[in-house]
PDB file of C-alpha atoms in Angstrom:
ATOM      1  CA  MET A  15      -7.881  -3.180  29.916  1.00 46.00           C
ATOM      2  CA  THR A  16      -9.165  -6.441  28.502  1.00 39.00           C
ATOM      3  CA  SER A  17      -9.441  -7.872  25.033  1.00 37.00           C
ATOM      4  CA  GLU A  18     -13.066  -6.671  25.001  1.00 45.00           C
ATOM      5  CA  SER A  19     -12.119  -3.041  25.479  1.00 62.00           C
ATOM      6  CA  ALA A  20      -9.884  -0.664  23.586  1.00 78.00           C
ATOM      7  CA  ALA A  21      -7.066   1.169  25.356  1.00 89.00           C
ATOM      8  CA  LEU A  22      -7.275   4.951  25.623  1.00 90.00           C
ATOM      9  CA  VAL A  23      -4.181   6.697  24.235  1.00 95.00           C
ATOM     10  CA  ALA A  24      -3.844  10.456  24.805  1.00 95.00           C
ATOM     11  CA  LEU A  25      -1.724  12.909  22.800  1.00 96.00           C
ATOM     12  CA  VAL A  26      -0.449  15.679  25.074  1.00 95.00           C
ATOM     13  CA  GLY A  27       2.114  18.461  24.924  1.00 95.00           C
ATOM     14  CA  ARG A  28       2.569  22.198  24.652  1.00 94.00           C
ATOM     15  CA  PRO A  29       0.706  24.172  21.974  1.00 92.00           C
ATOM     16  CA  ASN A  30       1.844  23.751  18.372  1.00 92.00           C
ATOM     17  CA  VAL A  31       4.183  20.774  18.836  1.00 96.00           C
ATOM     18  CA  GLY A  32       2.349  18.630  16.250  1.00 95.00           C
ATOM     19  CA  LYS A  33      -0.293  16.729  18.227  1.00 94.00           C
ATOM     20  CA  SER A  34      -3.092  17.237  15.708  1.00 90.00           C
ATOM     21  CA  THR A  35      -0.766  16.388  12.812  1.00 94.00           C
ATOM     22  CA  LEU A  36       0.082  13.082  14.514  1.00 96.00           C
ATOM     23  CA  PHE A  37      -3.617  12.531  15.299  1.00 94.00           C
ATOM     24  CA  ASN A  38      -4.429  12.883  11.598  1.00 93.00           C
ATOM     25  CA  ARG A  39      -1.597  10.544  10.579  1.00 95.00           C
ATOM     26  CA  MET A  40      -2.607   7.885  13.106  1.00 95.00           C
ATOM     27  CA  THR A  41      -6.280   8.042  12.160  1.00 90.00           C
ATOM     28  CA  ARG A  42      -5.436   8.286   8.425  1.00 87.00           C
ATOM     29  CA  ARG A  43      -7.876  11.147   8.141  1.00 76.00           C
ATOM     30  CA  ARG A  44      -7.731  14.914   8.427  1.00 64.00           C
ATOM     31  CA  ASP A  45     -10.337  15.277  11.163  1.00 56.00           C
ATOM     32  CA  ALA A  46      -8.296  17.630  13.344  1.00 48.00           C
ATOM     33  CA  ILE A  47      -7.681  21.159  12.087  1.00 47.00           C
ATOM     34  CA  VAL A  48      -3.943  21.832  11.776  1.00 44.00           C
ATOM     35  CA  ASP A  49      -2.636  25.400  11.693  1.00 42.00           C
ATOM     36  CA  SER A  50       0.570  27.183  12.656  1.00 43.00           C
ATOM     37  CA  THR A  51      -1.425  29.299  15.129  1.00 42.00           C
ATOM     38  CA  PRO A  52      -0.860  27.973  18.687  1.00 43.00           C
ATOM     39  CA  GLY A  53      -3.996  26.848  20.502  1.00 43.00           C
ATOM     40  CA  VAL A  54      -6.047  25.644  17.516  1.00 45.00           C
ATOM     41  CA  THR A  55      -7.162  22.475  19.342  1.00 48.00           C
ATOM     42  CA  ARG A  56      -9.225  23.261  22.443  1.00 47.00           C
ATOM     43  CA  ASP A  57     -11.570  20.335  23.045  1.00 62.00           C
ATOM     44  CA  ARG A  58     -10.701  16.670  23.301  1.00 74.00           C
ATOM     45  CA  HIS A  59     -11.018  14.788  19.993  1.00 80.00           C
ATOM     46  CA  TYR A  60     -11.568  11.017  20.018  1.00 83.00           C
ATOM     47  CA  ALA A  61     -11.070   8.504  17.201  1.00 85.00           C
ATOM     48  CA  ARG A  62     -10.709   4.748  16.964  1.00 85.00           C
ATOM     49  CA  VAL A  63      -7.419   3.620  15.443  1.00 90.00           C
ATOM     50  CA  LYS A  64      -6.508   0.159  14.205  1.00 88.00           C
ATOM     51  CA  TRP A  65      -2.863  -0.783  13.752  1.00 90.00           C
ATOM     52  CA  GLU A  66      -2.441  -4.339  12.478  1.00 86.00           C
ATOM     53  CA  GLU A  67      -4.368  -6.409  15.053  1.00 81.00           C
ATOM     54  CA  ARG A  68      -4.434  -3.722  17.730  1.00 88.00           C
ATOM     55  CA  LEU A  69      -7.312  -1.309  18.255  1.00 88.00           C
ATOM     56  CA  PHE A  70      -7.215   1.732  20.511  1.00 91.00           C
ATOM     57  CA  VAL A  71      -9.033   5.001  21.078  1.00 89.00           C
ATOM     58  CA  LEU A  72      -6.852   8.043  20.388  1.00 92.00           C
ATOM     59  CA  ILE A  73      -7.453  11.368  22.165  1.00 90.00           C
ATOM     60  CA  ASP A  74      -6.160  14.639  20.732  1.00 90.00           C
ATOM     61  CA  THR A  75      -5.912  17.443  23.292  1.00 89.00           C
ATOM     62  CA  GLY A  76      -5.252  21.151  23.371  1.00 84.00           C
ATOM     63  CA  GLY A  77      -1.794  22.404  24.219  1.00 85.00           C
ATOM     64  CA  ILE A  78      -0.939  22.541  27.925  1.00 88.00           C
ATOM     65  CA  ASP A  79       0.254  26.074  28.540  1.00 81.00           C
ATOM     66  CA  GLU A  80       0.821  28.440  31.427  1.00 74.00           C
ATOM     67  CA  GLY A  81      -1.410  31.469  31.640  1.00 64.00           C
ATOM     68  CA  ASP A  82      -4.103  32.994  33.786  1.00 64.00           C
ATOM     69  CA  ASP A  83      -6.671  33.706  31.059  1.00 55.00           C
ATOM     70  CA  THR A  84      -9.964  31.812  31.082  1.00 57.00           C
ATOM     71  CA  MET A  85      -9.446  29.965  27.803  1.00 60.00           C
ATOM     72  CA  THR A  86      -6.005  28.626  28.770  1.00 68.00           C
ATOM     73  CA  GLY A  87      -7.503  27.269  31.985  1.00 74.00           C
ATOM     74  CA  HIS A  88     -10.364  25.570  30.131  1.00 78.00           C
ATOM     75  CA  VAL A  89      -8.022  23.925  27.625  1.00 74.00           C
ATOM     76  CA  ARG A  90      -5.640  22.809  30.367  1.00 79.00           C
ATOM     77  CA  ARG A  91      -8.497  21.129  32.271  1.00 82.00           C
ATOM     78  CA  GLN A  92      -9.530  19.267  29.107  1.00 80.00           C
ATOM     79  CA  ALA A  93      -5.968  17.992  28.632  1.00 83.00           C
ATOM     80  CA  LEU A  94      -5.640  16.976  32.286  1.00 87.00           C
ATOM     81  CA  GLN A  95      -8.921  15.063  32.041  1.00 87.00           C
ATOM     82  CA  ALA A  96      -7.549  13.169  29.033  1.00 86.00           C
ATOM     83  CA  ILE A  97      -4.392  12.291  31.000  1.00 91.00           C
ATOM     84  CA  ASP A  98      -6.533  11.040  33.873  1.00 91.00           C
ATOM     85  CA  ASP A  99      -8.709   8.915  31.557  1.00 89.00           C
ATOM     86  CA  ALA A 100      -5.920   7.485  29.386  1.00 92.00           C
ATOM     87  CA  ASP A 101      -4.103   4.182  29.739  1.00 94.00           C
ATOM     88  CA  ILE A 102      -1.104   5.371  27.697  1.00 97.00           C
ATOM     89  CA  ILE A 103       0.270   8.888  27.098  1.00 98.00           C
ATOM     90  CA  LEU A 104       2.028  10.056  23.933  1.00 98.00           C
ATOM     91  CA  PHE A 105       3.899  13.178  25.025  1.00 98.00           C
ATOM     92  CA  LEU A 106       5.095  15.328  22.129  1.00 98.00           C
ATOM     93  CA  MET A 107       7.944  17.837  22.248  1.00 98.00           C
ATOM     94  CA  ASP A 108       9.333  20.091  19.516  1.00 98.00           C
ATOM     95  CA  GLY A 109      12.769  18.912  18.345  1.00 98.00           C
ATOM     96  CA  ARG A 110      13.374  22.119  16.396  1.00 96.00           C
ATOM     97  CA  GLN A 111      12.665  24.303  19.401  1.00 96.00           C
ATOM     98  CA  GLY A 112      14.555  22.140  21.870  1.00 97.00           C
ATOM     99  CA  LEU A 113      13.774  21.372  25.489  1.00 98.00           C
ATOM    100  CA  ILE A 114      12.107  24.286  27.279  1.00 96.00           C
ATOM    101  CA  PRO A 115      10.749  24.691  30.843  1.00 95.00           C
ATOM    102  CA  GLY A 116       7.174  24.062  29.672  1.00 94.00           C
ATOM    103  CA  ASP A 117       8.165  20.552  28.581  1.00 97.00           C
ATOM    104  CA  THR A 118       9.827  19.826  31.912  1.00 96.00           C
ATOM    105  CA  GLU A 119       6.732  20.926  33.818  1.00 93.00           C
ATOM    106  CA  ILE A 120       4.538  18.567  31.803  1.00 95.00           C
ATOM    107  CA  VAL A 121       7.016  15.705  32.315  1.00 96.00           C
ATOM    108  CA  ASN A 122       6.777  16.209  36.084  1.00 94.00           C
ATOM    109  CA  LEU A 123       2.987  16.151  35.787  1.00 91.00           C
ATOM    110  CA  LEU A 124       3.047  12.928  33.780  1.00 95.00           C
ATOM    111  CA  ARG A 125       5.390  11.211  36.223  1.00 94.00           C
ATOM    112  CA  ARG A 126       2.878  11.862  38.996  1.00 93.00           C
ATOM    113  CA  SER A 127       0.165  10.238  36.872  1.00 91.00           C
ATOM    114  CA  ASP A 128       1.972   6.864  37.005  1.00 88.00           C
ATOM    115  CA  LYS A 129       0.911   6.105  33.411  1.00 93.00           C
ATOM    116  CA  GLN A 130       2.882   4.513  30.576  1.00 96.00           C
ATOM    117  CA  VAL A 131       4.416   7.486  28.719  1.00 98.00           C
ATOM    118  CA  PHE A 132       6.072   7.636  25.292  1.00 99.00           C
ATOM    119  CA  PHE A 133       8.419  10.636  25.119  1.00 99.00           C
ATOM    120  CA  ILE A 134       8.250  11.736  21.476  1.00 99.00           C
ATOM    121  CA  VAL A 135      10.507  14.373  19.937  1.00 99.00           C
ATOM    122  CA  ASN A 136       8.671  15.651  16.872  1.00 98.00           C
ATOM    123  CA  LYS A 137       9.880  17.585  13.804  1.00 98.00           C
ATOM    124  CA  ILE A 138      12.870  15.301  13.222  1.00 98.00           C
ATOM    125  CA  ASP A 139      12.697  14.187   9.604  1.00 96.00           C
ATOM    126  CA  SER A 140      16.022  12.465   8.912  1.00 96.00           C
ATOM    127  CA  PRO A 141      18.643  10.307  10.677  1.00 95.00           C
ATOM    128  CA  GLU A 142      21.317  12.933   9.917  1.00 95.00           C
ATOM    129  CA  ILE A 143      19.830  15.400  12.411  1.00 97.00           C
ATOM    130  CA  GLU A 144      18.372  12.885  14.855  1.00 97.00           C
ATOM    131  CA  ILE A 145      21.295  12.639  17.304  1.00 96.00           C
ATOM    132  CA  GLU A 146      21.809  16.399  17.424  1.00 97.00           C
ATOM    133  CA  LEU A 147      18.142  17.267  18.002  1.00 98.00           C
ATOM    134  CA  LEU A 148      17.570  14.503  20.549  1.00 98.00           C
ATOM    135  CA  ALA A 149      20.584  15.475  22.685  1.00 98.00           C
ATOM    136  CA  PRO A 150      18.965  18.125  24.952  1.00 98.00           C
ATOM    137  CA  PHE A 151      15.956  15.922  25.683  1.00 98.00           C
ATOM    138  CA  TRP A 152      18.062  13.234  27.374  1.00 98.00           C
ATOM    139  CA  GLU A 153      18.306  15.717  30.269  1.00 97.00           C
ATOM    140  CA  LEU A 154      14.806  14.571  31.199  1.00 97.00           C
ATOM    141  CA  GLY A 155      16.328  11.326  32.473  1.00 96.00           C
ATOM    142  CA  VAL A 156      14.034   9.074  30.439  1.00 96.00           C
ATOM    143  CA  ASP A 157      14.917   5.575  29.257  1.00 96.00           C
ATOM    144  CA  GLN A 158      13.840   6.086  25.650  1.00 98.00           C
ATOM    145  CA  LEU A 159      13.091   8.920  23.241  1.00 98.00           C
ATOM    146  CA  TRP A 160      11.078   8.444  20.063  1.00 99.00           C
ATOM    147  CA  PRO A 161      12.241  10.650  17.149  1.00 99.00           C
ATOM    148  CA  LEU A 162       9.404  11.473  14.780  1.00 98.00           C
ATOM    149  CA  SER A 163       8.203  13.629  11.946  1.00 98.00           C
ATOM    150  CA  ALA A 164       4.416  13.628  12.283  1.00 97.00           C
ATOM    151  CA  ASP A 165       4.285  15.664   9.099  1.00 96.00           C
ATOM    152  CA  HIS A 166       6.496  13.498   6.862  1.00 96.00           C
ATOM    153  CA  GLY A 167       6.245  10.103   8.594  1.00 97.00           C
ATOM    154  CA  TYR A 168       9.872   9.638   9.697  1.00 98.00           C
ATOM    155  CA  GLY A 169       9.914   7.301  12.721  1.00 98.00           C
ATOM    156  CA  PHE A 170       6.156   6.698  12.559  1.00 98.00           C
ATOM    157  CA  ARG A 171       6.217   2.931  12.007  1.00 98.00           C
ATOM    158  CA  THR A 172       8.786   2.479  14.784  1.00 98.00           C
ATOM    159  CA  LEU A 173       6.565   4.456  17.160  1.00 98.00           C
ATOM    160  CA  MET A 174       3.446   2.479  16.241  1.00 98.00           C
ATOM    161  CA  GLU A 175       5.232  -0.840  16.637  1.00 97.00           C
ATOM    162  CA  GLY A 176       6.456   0.249  20.072  1.00 98.00           C
ATOM    163  CA  LEU A 177       2.974   1.386  21.048  1.00 97.00           C
ATOM    164  CA  SER A 178       1.352  -1.847  19.856  1.00 95.00           C
ATOM    165  CA  GLU A 179       3.482  -3.842  22.312  1.00 94.00           C
ATOM    166  CA  HIS A 180       1.505  -2.199  25.119  1.00 94.00           C
ATOM    167  CA  LEU A 181      -1.930  -2.717  23.544  1.00 90.00           C
ATOM    168  CA  PRO A 182      -4.170  -5.771  23.931  1.00 78.00           C
ATOM    169  CA  GLU A 183      -5.703  -7.528  20.959  1.00 73.00           C
ATOM    170  CA  SER A 184      -9.258  -6.264  20.690  1.00 63.00           C
ATOM    171  CA  SER A 185     -12.410  -7.771  19.219  1.00 53.00           C
ATOM    172  CA  LEU A 186     -14.054  -4.361  18.909  1.00 54.00           C
ATOM    173  CA  SER A 187     -14.826  -2.812  15.532  1.00 55.00           C
ATOM    174  CA  ASP A 188     -12.838   0.198  14.402  1.00 54.00           C
ATOM    175  CA  GLY A 189     -16.026   1.837  13.083  1.00 59.00           C
ATOM    176  CA  LEU A 190     -19.180   3.200  14.676  1.00 62.00           C
ATOM    177  CA  PRO A 191     -21.683   0.715  16.149  1.00 66.00           C
ATOM    178  CA  GLU A 192     -24.303  -0.352  13.609  1.00 71.00           C
ATOM    179  CA  GLY A 193     -27.395   1.845  13.650  1.00 78.00           C
ATOM    180  CA  THR A 194     -25.662   4.840  15.258  1.00 80.00           C
ATOM    181  CA  ILE A 195     -27.798   7.985  15.005  1.00 82.00           C
ATOM    182  CA  ARG A 196     -25.811  11.109  14.064  1.00 78.00           C
ATOM    183  CA  LEU A 197     -26.920  14.403  15.612  1.00 78.00           C
ATOM    184  CA  ALA A 198     -25.175  17.633  14.576  1.00 79.00           C
ATOM    185  CA  PHE A 199     -25.493  20.785  16.688  1.00 75.00           C
ATOM    186  CA  LEU A 200     -25.403  23.871  14.453  1.00 75.00           C
ATOM    187  CA  GLY A 201     -25.896  27.558  15.167  1.00 74.00           C
ATOM    188  CA  ARG A 202     -24.311  30.964  15.470  1.00 72.00           C
ATOM    189  CA  PRO A 203     -21.298  31.436  17.777  1.00 69.00           C
ATOM    190  CA  ASN A 204     -21.982  31.424  21.508  1.00 68.00           C
ATOM    191  CA  VAL A 205     -25.615  30.239  21.454  1.00 71.00           C
ATOM    192  CA  GLY A 206     -24.951  27.256  23.754  1.00 73.00           C
ATOM    193  CA  LYS A 207     -24.214  24.285  21.469  1.00 69.00           C
ATOM    194  CA  SER A 208     -21.294  23.011  23.569  1.00 71.00           C
ATOM    195  CA  SER A 209     -23.164  23.606  26.842  1.00 75.00           C
ATOM    196  CA  MET A 210     -26.089  21.536  25.568  1.00 77.00           C
ATOM    197  CA  ILE A 211     -23.838  18.576  24.698  1.00 72.00           C
ATOM    198  CA  ASN A 212     -22.076  18.797  28.075  1.00 74.00           C
ATOM    199  CA  THR A 213     -25.497  18.692  29.768  1.00 78.00           C
ATOM    200  CA  ILE A 214     -26.657  15.705  27.704  1.00 73.00           C
ATOM    201  CA  ILE A 215     -23.575  13.589  28.453  1.00 68.00           C
ATOM    202  CA  GLY A 216     -23.187  14.814  32.030  1.00 70.00           C
ATOM    203  CA  GLN A 217     -19.551  15.968  31.904  1.00 63.00           C
ATOM    204  CA  GLU A 218     -17.353  18.839  30.679  1.00 55.00           C
ATOM    205  CA  ARG A 219     -16.582  17.282  27.307  1.00 47.00           C
ATOM    206  CA  MET A 220     -16.435  20.623  25.465  1.00 45.00           C
ATOM    207  CA  VAL A 221     -14.725  23.873  26.378  1.00 41.00           C
ATOM    208  CA  VAL A 222     -17.471  26.361  27.225  1.00 39.00           C
ATOM    209  CA  SER A 223     -16.797  30.091  27.398  1.00 37.00           C
ATOM    210  CA  ASP A 224     -18.490  33.437  26.826  1.00 40.00           C
ATOM    211  CA  ILE A 225     -15.872  34.065  24.117  1.00 35.00           C
ATOM    212  CA  ALA A 226     -17.451  33.709  20.673  1.00 38.00           C
ATOM    213  CA  GLY A 227     -15.732  31.057  18.547  1.00 41.00           C
ATOM    214  CA  THR A 228     -14.593  28.867  21.447  1.00 41.00           C
ATOM    215  CA  THR A 229     -15.271  25.689  19.451  1.00 41.00           C
ATOM    216  CA  ARG A 230     -12.898  25.736  16.477  1.00 44.00           C
ATOM    217  CA  ASP A 231     -13.209  22.200  15.199  1.00 50.00           C
ATOM    218  CA  SER A 232     -16.097  19.750  14.916  1.00 56.00           C
ATOM    219  CA  VAL A 233     -16.009  17.388  17.906  1.00 63.00           C
ATOM    220  CA  ASP A 234     -17.660  13.952  17.896  1.00 69.00           C
ATOM    221  CA  THR A 235     -18.980  12.316  21.070  1.00 72.00           C
ATOM    222  CA  LEU A 236     -20.389   8.780  21.085  1.00 72.00           C
ATOM    223  CA  LEU A 237     -23.248   8.361  23.569  1.00 74.00           C
ATOM    224  CA  SER A 238     -25.156   5.181  24.448  1.00 74.00           C
ATOM    225  CA  ARG A 239     -28.567   5.698  26.016  1.00 76.00           C
ATOM    226  CA  ASP A 240     -31.469   3.222  26.403  1.00 78.00           C
ATOM    227  CA  SER A 241     -29.946   0.701  23.962  1.00 77.00           C
ATOM    228  CA  TYR A 242     -29.439   3.388  21.293  1.00 78.00           C
ATOM    229  CA  ASN A 243     -26.109   4.792  20.086  1.00 79.00           C
ATOM    230  CA  TYR A 244     -25.812   8.473  19.194  1.00 78.00           C
ATOM    231  CA  LEU A 245     -22.944  10.412  17.640  1.00 78.00           C
ATOM    232  CA  LEU A 246     -23.198  13.998  18.909  1.00 76.00           C
ATOM    233  CA  VAL A 247     -21.308  16.448  16.694  1.00 76.00           C
ATOM    234  CA  ASP A 248     -20.462  19.849  18.171  1.00 74.00           C
ATOM    235  CA  THR A 249     -19.577  22.345  15.453  1.00 70.00           C
ATOM    236  CA  ALA A 250     -17.967  25.748  15.172  1.00 61.00           C
ATOM    237  CA  GLY A 251     -20.352  28.706  15.265  1.00 58.00           C
ATOM    238  CA  ILE A 252     -21.493  29.912  11.857  1.00 56.00           C
ATOM    239  CA  ARG A 253     -21.605  33.651  11.253  1.00 49.00           C
ATOM    240  CA  ARG A 254     -23.247  35.445   8.358  1.00 52.00           C
ATOM    241  CA  LYS A 255     -21.338  35.666   5.087  1.00 51.00           C
ATOM    242  CA  GLY A 256     -19.129  38.735   5.104  1.00 51.00           C
ATOM    243  CA  LYS A 257     -18.653  38.663   8.892  1.00 49.00           C
ATOM    244  CA  THR A 258     -15.879  36.080   8.678  1.00 45.00           C
ATOM    245  CA  THR A 259     -12.370  37.227   7.797  1.00 48.00           C
ATOM    246  CA  ASP A 260     -10.043  34.908   9.735  1.00 48.00           C
ATOM    247  CA  LYS A 261      -8.830  31.924   7.641  1.00 46.00           C
ATOM    248  CA  LEU A 262      -9.009  29.550  10.628  1.00 41.00           C
ATOM    249  CA  GLU A 263     -12.616  30.526  11.311  1.00 42.00           C
ATOM    250  CA  LYS A 264     -13.493  30.036   7.638  1.00 45.00           C
ATOM    251  CA  PHE A 265     -11.988  26.534   7.693  1.00 40.00           C
ATOM    252  CA  SER A 266     -13.890  25.722  10.907  1.00 41.00           C
ATOM    253  CA  ILE A 267     -17.160  26.787   9.278  1.00 40.00           C
ATOM    254  CA  LEU A 268     -16.458  24.677   6.180  1.00 41.00           C
ATOM    255  CA  LYS A 269     -15.911  21.643   8.430  1.00 43.00           C
ATOM    256  CA  ALA A 270     -19.139  22.382  10.333  1.00 40.00           C
ATOM    257  CA  LEU A 271     -21.114  22.497   7.081  1.00 42.00           C
ATOM    258  CA  GLY A 272     -19.363  19.401   5.693  1.00 47.00           C
TER     259      GLY A 272
END
């Protein structure tokens, strides 16, 4: 990392621990769909974040989960790729649920990565419950835990100030490069939108599956080619009116059309 480049910061953790909620709070937008259904985020989501004089690129990832189904494997590979690419890892755990084996397995994975890791215990929204909810997580043998409520903001400034100490000052803009051409990929479910973007950029940026509705949220990818900058937007598949009954799918379609 140099002052001319922005650090990559990845949000990782099990499904439904609050990664997308924290992503939205850090980016000050609501770009990532948040729902109580585990596994809403599947692809990697990128956004530039500026905190005081520090700029970094934040990566939201799908929940790392055990399972032998195809989709779980795809999502896990996307998360592992983000860990490999990142300079700093923000690892979220659920303070209300407590420490479970899935958290411990991810901690072991992160220790092998030899990256700077922030161990964040989410869903703690007051100092009165902080000590009690943090207690089981000290079993991980870490030097510091970061209590947080991604939803309500408790502990957020403390976390960001701690993170900024590991970030270089950057001269990069926190917006898109001037003259960026936006290209949105629209179509029915499972017609190959994600596969086309993966082919264009030359890597598995999007989860691709024969399962209709694999892409649930619009995903932006910045591509530079022949002195031109492109923003490629992969969108959720759009089905005919009357065919959509699931509320999550309806929200995904509204975002695709927005």
